[in-house]
Coordinates of C-alpha atoms and ligand atoms in Angstrom, one line a residue:
M30 CA -105.1 73.9 -178.2
R31 CA -101.5 73.8 -177.2
D32 CA -100.3 72.0 -174.1
L33 CA -101.0 73.2 -170.6
V34 CA -98.1 75.4 -169.3
E35 CA -97.7 75.9 -165.6
V36 CA -97.2 79.7 -165.1
A37 CA -97.1 79.5 -161.3
P38 CA -97.5 76.5 -159.0
G39 CA -100.8 74.9 -159.7
V40 CA -101.9 77.5 -162.3
H41 CA -101.9 76.1 -165.8
V42 CA -102.6 77.9 -169.1
A43 CA -103.5 76.5 -172.5
T44 CA -103.4 78.8 -175.6
S45 CA -105.5 78.6 -178.7
A46 CA -104.3 79.7 -182.1
V47 CA -107.6 81.6 -182.4
Y48 CA -106.9 85.1 -181.1
T49 CA -104.2 83.7 -178.8
T50 CA -107.0 82.9 -176.5
T51 CA -106.0 81.4 -173.1
S52 CA -107.8 78.9 -170.9
T53 CA -106.6 78.7 -167.3
V54 CA -106.9 75.8 -164.8
V55 CA -106.4 76.6 -161.1
V56 CA -105.6 73.4 -159.3
G57 CA -106.0 72.9 -155.5
A58 CA -103.8 70.7 -153.3
D59 CA -106.4 68.0 -153.4
G60 CA -106.6 68.0 -157.2
S61 CA -109.9 69.9 -157.4
C62 CA -109.7 72.5 -160.1
L63 CA -111.4 75.5 -161.5
V64 CA -111.5 75.9 -165.3
I65 CA -111.5 79.5 -166.5
D66 CA -112.7 80.5 -170.0
P67 CA -112.3 77.1 -171.8
A68 CA -111.8 77.9 -175.5
V69 CA -112.0 78.1 -178.5
T70 CA -112.9 75.3 -181.0
A71 CA -114.7 72.1 -180.1
P72 CA -111.6 70.0 -180.4
E73 CA -109.7 72.4 -178.3
V74 CA -112.2 72.4 -175.5
D75 CA -112.4 68.6 -175.6
G76 CA -108.6 68.5 -175.6
L77 CA -108.5 70.7 -172.5
A78 CA -111.0 68.5 -170.7
A79 CA -109.0 65.4 -171.6
A80 CA -105.8 67.0 -170.4
I81 CA -107.4 67.8 -167.1
A82 CA -108.8 64.2 -166.8
D83 CA -105.4 62.8 -167.7
R84 CA -103.7 64.6 -164.8
G85 CA -106.3 63.3 -162.4
W86 CA -107.7 66.7 -161.6
A87 CA -111.4 67.0 -160.6
P88 CA -113.1 70.1 -162.1
V89 CA -115.5 71.8 -159.7
A90 CA -116.9 74.5 -161.9
V91 CA -116.2 76.5 -165.0
W92 CA -115.7 80.3 -164.6
S93 CA -116.5 82.8 -167.3
T94 CA -114.7 86.1 -166.9
H95 CA -117.3 87.8 -169.1
A96 CA -120.1 87.0 -171.4
H97 CA -118.5 87.4 -174.8
W98 CA -118.9 84.3 -177.0
D99 CA -115.2 83.3 -176.7
H100 CA -115.4 83.2 -172.9
V101 CA -118.6 81.2 -172.5
L102 CA -117.8 78.1 -174.5
D103 CA -118.6 74.5 -173.5
G104 CA -117.9 70.9 -174.4
P105 CA -119.5 67.5 -173.7
R106 CA -116.9 66.8 -171.0
L107 CA -117.5 70.1 -169.2
A108 CA -121.3 70.5 -169.7
H109 CA -122.2 68.8 -166.3
L110 CA -120.3 71.4 -164.3
P111 CA -121.7 74.5 -162.7
R112 CA -121.0 77.7 -164.7
W113 CA -119.9 80.5 -162.4
A114 CA -119.6 84.3 -163.1
D115 CA -120.3 87.5 -161.2
G116 CA -123.7 88.7 -162.2
A117 CA -126.1 88.2 -165.0
T118 CA -124.8 88.7 -168.4
G119 CA -127.8 89.8 -170.4
T120 CA -126.9 88.3 -173.7
D121 CA -128.8 85.2 -174.7
R122 CA -127.2 82.0 -176.1
E123 CA -128.7 82.5 -179.5
T124 CA -127.1 85.9 -179.9
L125 CA -123.7 84.6 -178.6
A126 CA -123.9 81.7 -181.0
A127 CA -124.7 84.1 -183.9
E128 CA -121.7 86.2 -182.9
R129 CA -119.5 83.1 -182.8
D130 CA -120.7 81.9 -186.2
A131 CA -120.0 85.3 -187.7
D132 CA -116.4 85.4 -186.5
G133 CA -113.9 85.4 -189.3
E134 CA -110.9 84.3 -187.2
L135 CA -112.8 81.3 -185.9
A136 CA -113.9 80.4 -189.4
R137 CA -110.3 80.4 -190.6
A138 CA -109.4 77.9 -187.9
G139 CA -111.4 75.3 -189.9
E140 CA -112.6 73.4 -186.9
A141 CA -116.0 72.9 -185.4
P142 CA -117.0 75.7 -183.0
A143 CA -117.5 74.8 -179.4
P144 CA -121.1 75.1 -178.1
I145 CA -122.2 78.1 -176.0
A146 CA -122.7 77.1 -172.4
A147 CA -125.8 77.5 -170.3
P148 CA -125.9 80.9 -168.6
A149 CA -123.8 81.3 -165.4
T150 CA -125.5 81.3 -162.1
G151 CA -123.4 83.6 -160.0
Y152 CA -120.9 82.0 -157.7
P153 CA -120.6 80.7 -154.1
R154 CA -118.9 83.1 -151.7
R155 CA -116.7 82.3 -148.7
S156 CA -116.8 86.0 -147.9
P157 CA -117.5 89.1 -150.1
G158 CA -115.4 88.8 -153.3
V159 CA -113.9 85.4 -152.3
L160 CA -114.8 82.2 -154.0
A161 CA -116.1 79.3 -151.9
W162 CA -114.7 76.1 -153.3
P163 CA -112.5 73.3 -152.1
G164 CA -109.4 74.8 -153.6
R165 CA -107.1 77.7 -152.7
T166 CA -108.2 81.2 -152.0
V167 CA -109.4 83.0 -155.1
H168 CA -110.5 86.6 -155.0
V169 CA -113.1 87.9 -157.6
L170 CA -112.4 91.4 -158.9
T171 CA -115.4 92.7 -160.7
H172 CA -115.5 95.8 -162.9
S173 CA -117.1 97.3 -166.0
A174 CA -114.3 97.7 -168.5
H175 CA -114.6 95.8 -171.8
A176 CA -117.9 94.2 -170.7
H177 CA -120.3 94.6 -167.9
P178 CA -119.9 92.8 -165.7
H179 CA -116.3 91.6 -166.2
T180 CA -114.2 89.7 -163.6
A181 CA -110.6 88.9 -163.0
L182 CA -109.6 86.2 -160.6
L183 CA -106.6 86.6 -158.2
V184 CA -105.1 83.3 -157.0
A185 CA -103.9 84.7 -153.7
D186 CA -101.1 82.4 -152.7
V187 CA -99.2 82.7 -155.9
G188 CA -100.3 86.2 -156.9
V189 CA -101.6 85.2 -160.3
L190 CA -104.1 87.5 -161.9
V191 CA -106.3 85.8 -164.5
A192 CA -107.4 89.0 -166.2
G193 CA -109.9 88.0 -168.9
D194 CA -109.9 90.5 -171.7
M195 CA -107.6 93.0 -170.0
L196 CA -103.9 93.6 -169.8
S197 CA -103.1 91.9 -173.1
D198 CA -99.7 92.1 -174.9
V199 CA -101.4 91.5 -178.2
E200 CA -104.7 93.5 -178.0
I201 CA -105.3 97.2 -177.5
P202 CA -107.8 98.0 -174.7
L203 CA -111.2 97.1 -176.2
L204 CA -113.8 99.3 -174.6
D205 CA -117.4 98.6 -173.8
L206 CA -118.9 101.3 -176.1
S207 CA -122.4 100.7 -174.7
S208 CA -121.3 102.2 -171.4
D209 CA -122.0 105.9 -170.5
D210 CA -118.3 106.3 -169.7
P211 CA -116.2 103.6 -171.4
V212 CA -112.8 105.2 -170.8
G213 CA -113.7 106.0 -167.2
D214 CA -114.8 102.4 -166.6
Y215 CA -111.6 101.2 -168.2
R216 CA -109.4 103.4 -166.1
A217 CA -111.2 102.3 -162.9
A218 CA -110.7 98.7 -163.8
L219 CA -107.0 99.2 -164.4
D220 CA -106.7 100.8 -161.0
L221 CA -108.6 97.9 -159.5
L222 CA -106.3 95.3 -161.2
E223 CA -103.2 97.2 -160.2
S224 CA -104.3 97.2 -156.6
A225 CA -104.3 93.4 -156.6
D226 CA -100.5 93.7 -156.6
A227 CA -100.2 90.5 -158.7
R228 CA -96.9 88.8 -159.6
V229 CA -98.1 87.1 -162.7
V230 CA -100.7 88.2 -165.2
V231 CA -102.6 85.9 -167.5
P232 CA -104.6 87.8 -170.2
G233 CA -107.6 86.3 -171.9
H234 CA -105.7 86.8 -175.2
G235 CA -101.9 86.8 -175.4
R236 CA -99.0 85.7 -173.2
A237 CA -98.6 85.4 -169.5
G238 CA -96.2 87.9 -167.9
G239 CA -94.4 88.7 -164.6
A240 CA -94.6 91.7 -162.4
D241 CA -92.5 93.9 -164.7
E242 CA -94.6 93.0 -167.7
L243 CA -97.8 93.6 -165.8
R244 CA -96.5 97.2 -165.0
R245 CA -95.6 97.7 -168.6
R246 CA -99.1 96.7 -169.8
L247 CA -100.8 98.9 -167.2
A248 CA -98.7 101.8 -168.5
A249 CA -99.4 100.9 -172.2
D250 CA -103.1 100.6 -171.6
R251 CA -103.3 104.0 -169.8
A252 CA -101.2 105.6 -172.5
Y253 CA -103.6 104.2 -175.1
L254 CA -106.6 105.6 -173.3
W255 CA -105.0 109.1 -173.0
A256 CA -104.2 109.1 -176.8
L257 CA -107.7 107.9 -177.6
E258 CA -109.4 110.7 -175.6
D259 CA -107.0 113.3 -177.0
G260 CA -107.5 112.2 -180.5
A261 CA -103.8 111.8 -180.8
E262 CA -102.2 109.2 -183.0
T263 CA -100.9 106.2 -181.0
D264 CA -97.9 104.1 -181.9
D265 CA -99.3 101.2 -179.9
D266 CA -98.4 98.2 -182.2
R267 CA -101.2 96.1 -180.6
R268 CA -103.6 97.8 -183.1
A269 CA -101.8 96.4 -186.1
L270 CA -104.0 93.4 -186.9
P271 CA -106.9 94.3 -189.2
W272 CA -109.6 93.5 -186.7
A273 CA -107.8 95.5 -184.0
A274 CA -107.3 98.4 -186.4
A275 CA -111.1 98.4 -187.0
A276 CA -111.8 98.4 -183.3
H277 CA -109.3 101.2 -182.8
A278 CA -111.0 103.3 -185.5
A279 CA -114.5 102.7 -183.9
Q280 CA -113.1 103.7 -180.5
R281 CA -111.6 106.9 -181.8
E282 CA -114.9 107.7 -183.4
A283 CA -116.8 107.0 -180.2
V284 CA -114.7 108.7 -177.6
G285 CA -112.1 110.9 -179.3
R286 CA -112.4 114.7 -178.8
Ligands
LIG323 ZN1 -114.3 90.0 -174.5

């Protein structure tokens, strides 16, 4: 895990070498903080927890944007915290651990995998879609693209959208092919995320970007979906990595006309 980088006041992002996975820490004025998607290897999760402790921040809970193995990881220094998410995930810990252990990219990292956390228990609400916690106002945006359910968090005062596995500069849109309408779900989610009118986007994999970059990614993702449905070739270079090329081929097979 690389160092924490402050992408907006009080919003810090650490990035793993594995899948360029991001972990985000949202810090309130009193030092209480929310830890979003801690990842990926055991040393990285421990390092993130140590960095939080070194800064004197007090974690209140761990948020999981969605229940894929790389977004529900845990560590001994985080295990006492509540796990928050919007809705039940449906995938049990053994299945998630098996998916983690079968992952080639993680194996290449050569470090111990982080354990899978206990299932999330929902989240406390100040009002519908707004997190109740001691820190700043955080809106929860729930949709069904990529996984069901999937959430993004909007840190309202600084306009930071912590997007989970959406709006990446390094990954093509990865659809939830178990859905009845994976492309429709994805388009609806892009509309929802656009409506948040964020000034900074933090994808679950890739680099943070500003408002122009957010607009560029929304357009690129919509163009990818149109090409996918039309069976047209795409020149989206985010499908270049072998695993992304395989996902692209599977998506064309599933939803192409
Ligand atoms: Zn995912």
